[in-house]
Coordinates of C-alpha atoms in Angstrom, one line a residue:
M1 CA 7.1 19.7 -0.9
E2 CA 10.1 20.4 -2.6
Q3 CA 12.4 23.5 -2.4
T4 CA 12.1 24.2 -6.4
L5 CA 8.3 24.1 -6.3
T6 CA 5.9 26.9 -6.3
A7 CA 3.5 27.9 -3.8
M8 CA 1.2 27.3 -6.0
A9 CA 2.2 23.5 -7.0
D10 CA 2.6 23.0 -3.4
D11 CA -0.6 23.8 -2.2
S12 CA -2.3 21.7 -4.8
A13 CA -0.4 18.6 -4.1
D14 CA -0.6 18.9 -0.3
N15 CA -4.5 19.2 -1.0
H16 CA -4.7 16.5 -3.0
A17 CA -2.6 14.1 -0.4
D18 CA -4.5 15.5 2.5
K19 CA -7.8 14.7 1.2
H20 CA -6.6 11.4 -0.2
A21 CA -5.0 10.6 3.7
D22 CA -8.3 11.7 5.1
A23 CA -10.1 9.0 3.1
L24 CA -7.5 6.3 4.1
A25 CA -8.2 7.3 7.8
L26 CA -12.5 7.2 7.5
A27 CA -12.7 3.8 4.9
P28 CA -13.9 0.8 6.3
A29 CA -11.3 -2.1 5.9
L30 CA -12.4 -3.6 2.9
P31 CA -11.9 -7.5 2.4
G32 CA -10.9 -9.1 -0.8
K33 CA -14.1 -10.4 -1.8
P34 CA -17.5 -8.3 -2.2
E35 CA -20.1 -8.7 0.7
S36 CA -22.4 -10.7 -1.9
R37 CA -19.7 -13.1 -2.6
R38 CA -18.6 -13.6 1.3
K39 CA -22.3 -14.7 2.1
E40 CA -22.0 -17.3 -0.6
D41 CA -19.1 -18.7 0.6
R42 CA -20.0 -21.0 3.5
H43 CA -16.2 -21.4 4.2
F44 CA -16.1 -17.4 5.0
V45 CA -16.0 -16.6 9.0
T46 CA -17.8 -13.2 9.0
A47 CA -16.7 -13.1 13.0
L48 CA -13.2 -13.5 12.4
A49 CA -12.9 -11.3 9.5
R50 CA -14.7 -8.5 11.7
G51 CA -12.0 -9.1 14.2
L52 CA -9.1 -8.8 11.8
D53 CA -10.7 -5.8 10.2
V54 CA -10.4 -4.0 13.6
L55 CA -7.2 -5.1 14.2
A56 CA -6.1 -3.4 10.7
C57 CA -7.4 -0.1 12.0
F58 CA -4.4 0.1 13.8
R59 CA -1.9 2.0 11.7
A60 CA 0.9 1.5 14.0
F61 CA 1.9 0.1 17.4
D62 CA 1.0 3.2 19.4
S63 CA -2.2 4.0 17.9
E64 CA -5.0 4.4 20.4
L65 CA -8.5 4.2 18.8
G66 CA -12.1 4.4 20.7
N67 CA -14.9 2.1 19.8
A68 CA -16.5 5.2 17.9
E69 CA -13.5 5.4 15.4
L70 CA -13.5 1.7 14.9
A71 CA -17.2 1.4 14.1
Q72 CA -16.6 4.3 11.8
R73 CA -13.8 2.5 10.0
C74 CA -15.0 -0.7 10.1
G75 CA -18.6 0.5 8.9
L76 CA -20.3 -1.8 11.6
P77 CA -22.7 -0.9 14.7
K78 CA -20.8 0.1 17.8
S79 CA -22.5 -2.7 19.5
T80 CA -21.0 -5.2 17.4
I81 CA -17.3 -3.3 17.7
S82 CA -17.9 -3.4 21.3
R83 CA -18.3 -7.1 21.6
L84 CA -15.4 -7.4 19.1
T85 CA -13.0 -5.1 21.1
H86 CA -13.8 -7.0 24.6
T87 CA -12.5 -10.3 22.6
L88 CA -9.7 -9.0 21.5
T89 CA -8.8 -7.5 24.6
E90 CA -9.4 -10.6 26.7
L91 CA -7.4 -12.5 24.1
G92 CA -4.6 -10.1 24.3
Y93 CA -4.6 -8.5 20.8
L94 CA -5.7 -5.0 22.0
Q95 CA -4.8 -3.5 25.5
A96 CA -7.8 -1.6 26.8
L97 CA -6.9 2.1 28.4
T98 CA -9.5 4.0 30.9
E99 CA -10.5 7.4 31.0
P100 CA -11.8 7.3 28.3
V101 CA -11.9 3.6 27.2
R102 CA -9.5 3.5 24.4
Y103 CA -7.6 0.8 22.8
R104 CA -4.1 0.0 21.2
L105 CA -2.5 -3.0 20.0
G106 CA -1.7 -5.6 22.8
S107 CA 1.1 -8.1 23.5
S108 CA -0.4 -11.0 21.5
A109 CA -0.8 -9.0 18.2
L110 CA 3.1 -7.7 18.6
A111 CA 4.0 -11.4 19.3
L112 CA 3.0 -11.8 15.7
A113 CA 5.6 -9.3 14.4
P114 CA 8.4 -12.2 14.4
A115 CA 6.5 -13.6 11.6
A116 CA 7.0 -10.6 9.7
Q117 CA 11.0 -10.8 10.1
Q118 CA 11.2 -11.4 6.0
G119 CA 10.0 -8.1 6.0
A120 CA 12.7 -6.5 7.8
D121 CA 15.4 -8.5 6.1
V122 CA 14.0 -7.2 2.7
L123 CA 14.2 -3.6 4.2
S124 CA 18.3 -4.0 5.1
V125 CA 18.7 -5.0 1.4
A126 CA 16.5 -2.9 -0.2
R127 CA 17.0 0.6 1.5
P128 CA 20.3 1.4 0.3
F129 CA 19.0 0.9 -3.2
M130 CA 16.0 2.9 -2.4
Q131 CA 18.0 5.7 -1.3
E132 CA 20.1 6.0 -4.4
L133 CA 16.6 6.0 -6.6
A134 CA 15.3 8.6 -4.4
N135 CA 18.4 10.9 -4.9
L136 CA 18.4 10.3 -8.7
S137 CA 14.9 11.0 -8.8
Q138 CA 14.4 13.9 -6.6
G139 CA 11.7 12.4 -5.2
V140 CA 10.3 9.3 -3.2
A141 CA 11.2 5.6 -3.4
S142 CA 9.0 3.6 -1.7
L143 CA 8.9 -0.5 -1.1
I144 CA 4.9 -1.2 -1.1
V145 CA 3.0 -4.5 -0.2
R146 CA -0.5 -5.5 -1.0
D147 CA -3.1 -5.1 2.0
R148 CA -6.4 -7.0 0.4
G149 CA -8.3 -4.7 -2.0
R150 CA -5.6 -2.0 -1.6
M151 CA -1.6 -1.4 -1.5
L152 CA 0.2 -0.6 1.6
I153 CA 3.4 1.8 1.7
F154 CA 5.8 -0.7 3.9
E155 CA 8.8 1.9 3.4
N156 CA 9.9 5.4 2.2
C157 CA 13.2 6.9 1.3
Q158 CA 13.2 10.0 0.1
A159 CA 15.7 12.9 -1.4
E160 CA 17.3 15.1 0.7
S161 CA 15.5 17.9 -1.2
Y162 CA 11.8 16.5 -0.7
L163 CA 10.9 18.1 2.1
T164 CA 7.6 16.6 3.0
L165 CA 6.3 13.3 2.6
R166 CA 2.2 13.4 2.7
V167 CA 1.7 9.7 2.2
P168 CA 3.7 8.4 5.1
V169 CA 4.5 4.9 5.8
G170 CA 1.3 2.6 6.9
S171 CA -0.9 4.1 4.5
R172 CA -2.8 2.3 1.7
V173 CA -3.3 3.5 -1.6
S174 CA -5.1 2.6 -4.5
G175 CA -4.1 -1.0 -6.5
L176 CA -5.6 -0.4 -9.8
A177 CA -4.5 3.7 -10.3
T178 CA -1.0 3.5 -8.9
A179 CA 2.2 2.2 -10.4
A180 CA 2.7 0.0 -7.3
G181 CA -0.5 -1.9 -7.6
R182 CA -0.5 -2.3 -11.5
A183 CA 3.4 -3.7 -11.0
Y184 CA 1.9 -6.2 -8.6
L185 CA -1.0 -7.4 -10.7
L186 CA 1.5 -8.2 -13.4
A187 CA 3.7 -10.2 -11.4
L188 CA 1.0 -12.6 -10.0
P189 CA 0.1 -15.9 -12.0
P190 CA -3.2 -15.9 -13.6
A191 CA -5.3 -17.1 -11.0
E192 CA -3.8 -14.7 -8.2
Q193 CA -3.9 -12.2 -10.5
R194 CA -7.7 -12.6 -11.2
Q195 CA -8.4 -12.5 -7.2
A196 CA -6.5 -9.7 -6.8
L197 CA -7.9 -7.7 -9.5
S198 CA -11.3 -8.4 -8.4
A199 CA -10.4 -7.0 -4.8
F200 CA -8.8 -4.1 -6.5
R201 CA -11.8 -3.1 -8.3
T202 CA -14.1 -3.3 -5.5
D203 CA -11.9 -1.1 -3.4
D204 CA -11.7 1.4 -6.0
K205 CA -15.6 0.9 -7.2
A206 CA -14.2 0.4 -10.8
S207 CA -16.3 -1.6 -13.2
A208 CA -14.8 -5.1 -14.4
A209 CA -14.6 -3.4 -18.0
Q210 CA -12.3 -0.7 -16.5
A211 CA -10.3 -3.1 -14.7
E212 CA -9.5 -5.3 -17.6
T213 CA -8.9 -2.3 -19.8
M214 CA -6.3 -1.4 -17.2
L215 CA -4.6 -4.5 -16.8
E216 CA -4.4 -4.8 -20.9
Q217 CA -2.7 -1.2 -21.1
C218 CA -0.4 -2.3 -18.4
R219 CA 0.5 -5.5 -20.0
D220 CA 1.3 -3.6 -23.1
E221 CA 3.1 -1.0 -21.1
H222 CA 5.3 -3.5 -19.3
R223 CA 6.4 -5.3 -22.7
R224 CA 7.4 -1.9 -24.1
L225 CA 8.8 -0.5 -21.2
G226 CA 10.0 -3.0 -18.3
C227 CA 7.9 -1.1 -16.0
T228 CA 4.2 0.1 -14.9
T229 CA 3.4 3.8 -14.8
S230 CA 0.8 6.3 -13.6
F231 CA 1.3 10.0 -14.6
G232 CA -1.3 12.0 -12.9
E233 CA -3.8 9.1 -12.6
W234 CA -3.7 8.5 -8.7
L235 CA -3.1 12.2 -8.0
P236 CA -3.2 14.8 -10.6
D237 CA 0.3 16.3 -9.5
I238 CA 1.9 12.7 -8.9
N239 CA 3.7 10.7 -11.2
S240 CA 5.2 7.1 -10.7
I241 CA 7.0 4.2 -12.2
A242 CA 7.3 0.8 -10.6
L243 CA 8.6 -2.7 -10.8
A244 CA 7.6 -6.0 -8.8
F245 CA 10.0 -8.5 -7.0
R246 CA 10.2 -11.6 -5.0
P247 CA 11.9 -11.2 -1.6
G248 CA 12.0 -15.1 -2.1
P249 CA 11.4 -17.9 -4.2
S250 CA 8.0 -18.9 -2.6
L251 CA 6.9 -15.2 -1.3
P252 CA 4.7 -12.9 -2.6
P253 CA 5.5 -10.3 -4.7
M254 CA 6.5 -6.4 -3.0
T255 CA 6.9 -3.6 -5.5
L256 CA 9.5 -1.1 -5.7
S257 CA 8.2 2.3 -7.1
C258 CA 9.8 5.8 -7.5
S259 CA 7.2 8.9 -7.3
G260 CA 7.2 12.8 -7.0
P261 CA 5.6 16.1 -8.0
N262 CA 5.0 16.8 -11.7
A263 CA 7.1 20.0 -11.4
V264 CA 10.3 17.9 -10.0
V265 CA 9.6 14.5 -11.1
P266 CA 8.1 14.6 -14.6
P267 CA 7.3 11.5 -16.7
A268 CA 10.3 11.9 -19.2
H269 CA 12.7 12.1 -15.8
L270 CA 11.3 9.0 -14.5
L271 CA 11.5 6.9 -17.7
E272 CA 14.9 8.3 -19.2
K273 CA 16.8 8.6 -15.9
V274 CA 15.1 6.6 -13.2
R275 CA 14.1 3.4 -14.9
P276 CA 17.4 2.1 -16.2
L277 CA 18.5 2.1 -12.2
L278 CA 15.2 0.8 -10.9
Q279 CA 15.1 -2.5 -13.1
Q280 CA 19.1 -2.8 -12.2
H281 CA 18.2 -2.5 -8.4
V282 CA 15.4 -4.7 -8.5
R283 CA 17.6 -7.6 -10.3
R284 CA 20.0 -7.0 -7.6
I285 CA 17.5 -7.3 -4.9
E286 CA 15.9 -10.7 -6.5
A287 CA 19.5 -12.0 -6.7
T288 CA 20.4 -11.5 -3.2
F289 CA 17.2 -13.8 -2.1
G290 CA 17.8 -16.4 -4.6
V291 CA 15.5 -15.4 -7.3
T292 CA 16.3 -15.9 -10.7
A293 CA 14.6 -14.7 -13.7

């Protein structure tokens, strides 16, 4: 992972991250509400939710998936998936490839991209700051957004000496165990915070008591440090700190995090050296988009 890491530390971090990546690839695309609550919600359109879950399975615009893979990821019968992929293909959201039949995102899905242009604007502003943070930390600086019950890595910048990145852009990570997810929660107003916390704990299979304890600890930590932390809590060898910001006065928060293997990026280094620059850069990004404290 990094030139100064021992082979043993490198193998350990790789194994943890590879297992996590496998879990991400196989896990169903979970919604923000538990199944029991969705059934009680008469406004909830299950067919629409399932169709969106199918689209969410595609990690990139060039991903190709078959019905069997989609059924596994969504946790639905293949017959249901076949009807969904047929409908999405007819509407142009999927493109069918033959021999064997597989699918990739179609023109209608690509047409949604301009709606995410704000994200591209954020990247153009944030990327230089992210690279500076990555170089200082000797790890990775990540821009992370919420994706229902998880957090999604939107962009990564890594230090030149950081050789491999095992959690690529587009990966979904825990909302409760990562510094990014915790920072996101603290940036929300009370009602939205409760909804997001419920979605995170459902996805992480955590109890209400565990989630509440974590949230209270994060509040206290943020008051003391001005950021959130996760030292070996998401993956045993990985440390991270994060801070949320809003890319516009009425837009949902994003998080900026710095992370790396414990052998290279210990907690003291993150808190003493990286944290002040993280706080400074977040203020600069918000100021660029007209957000004031």
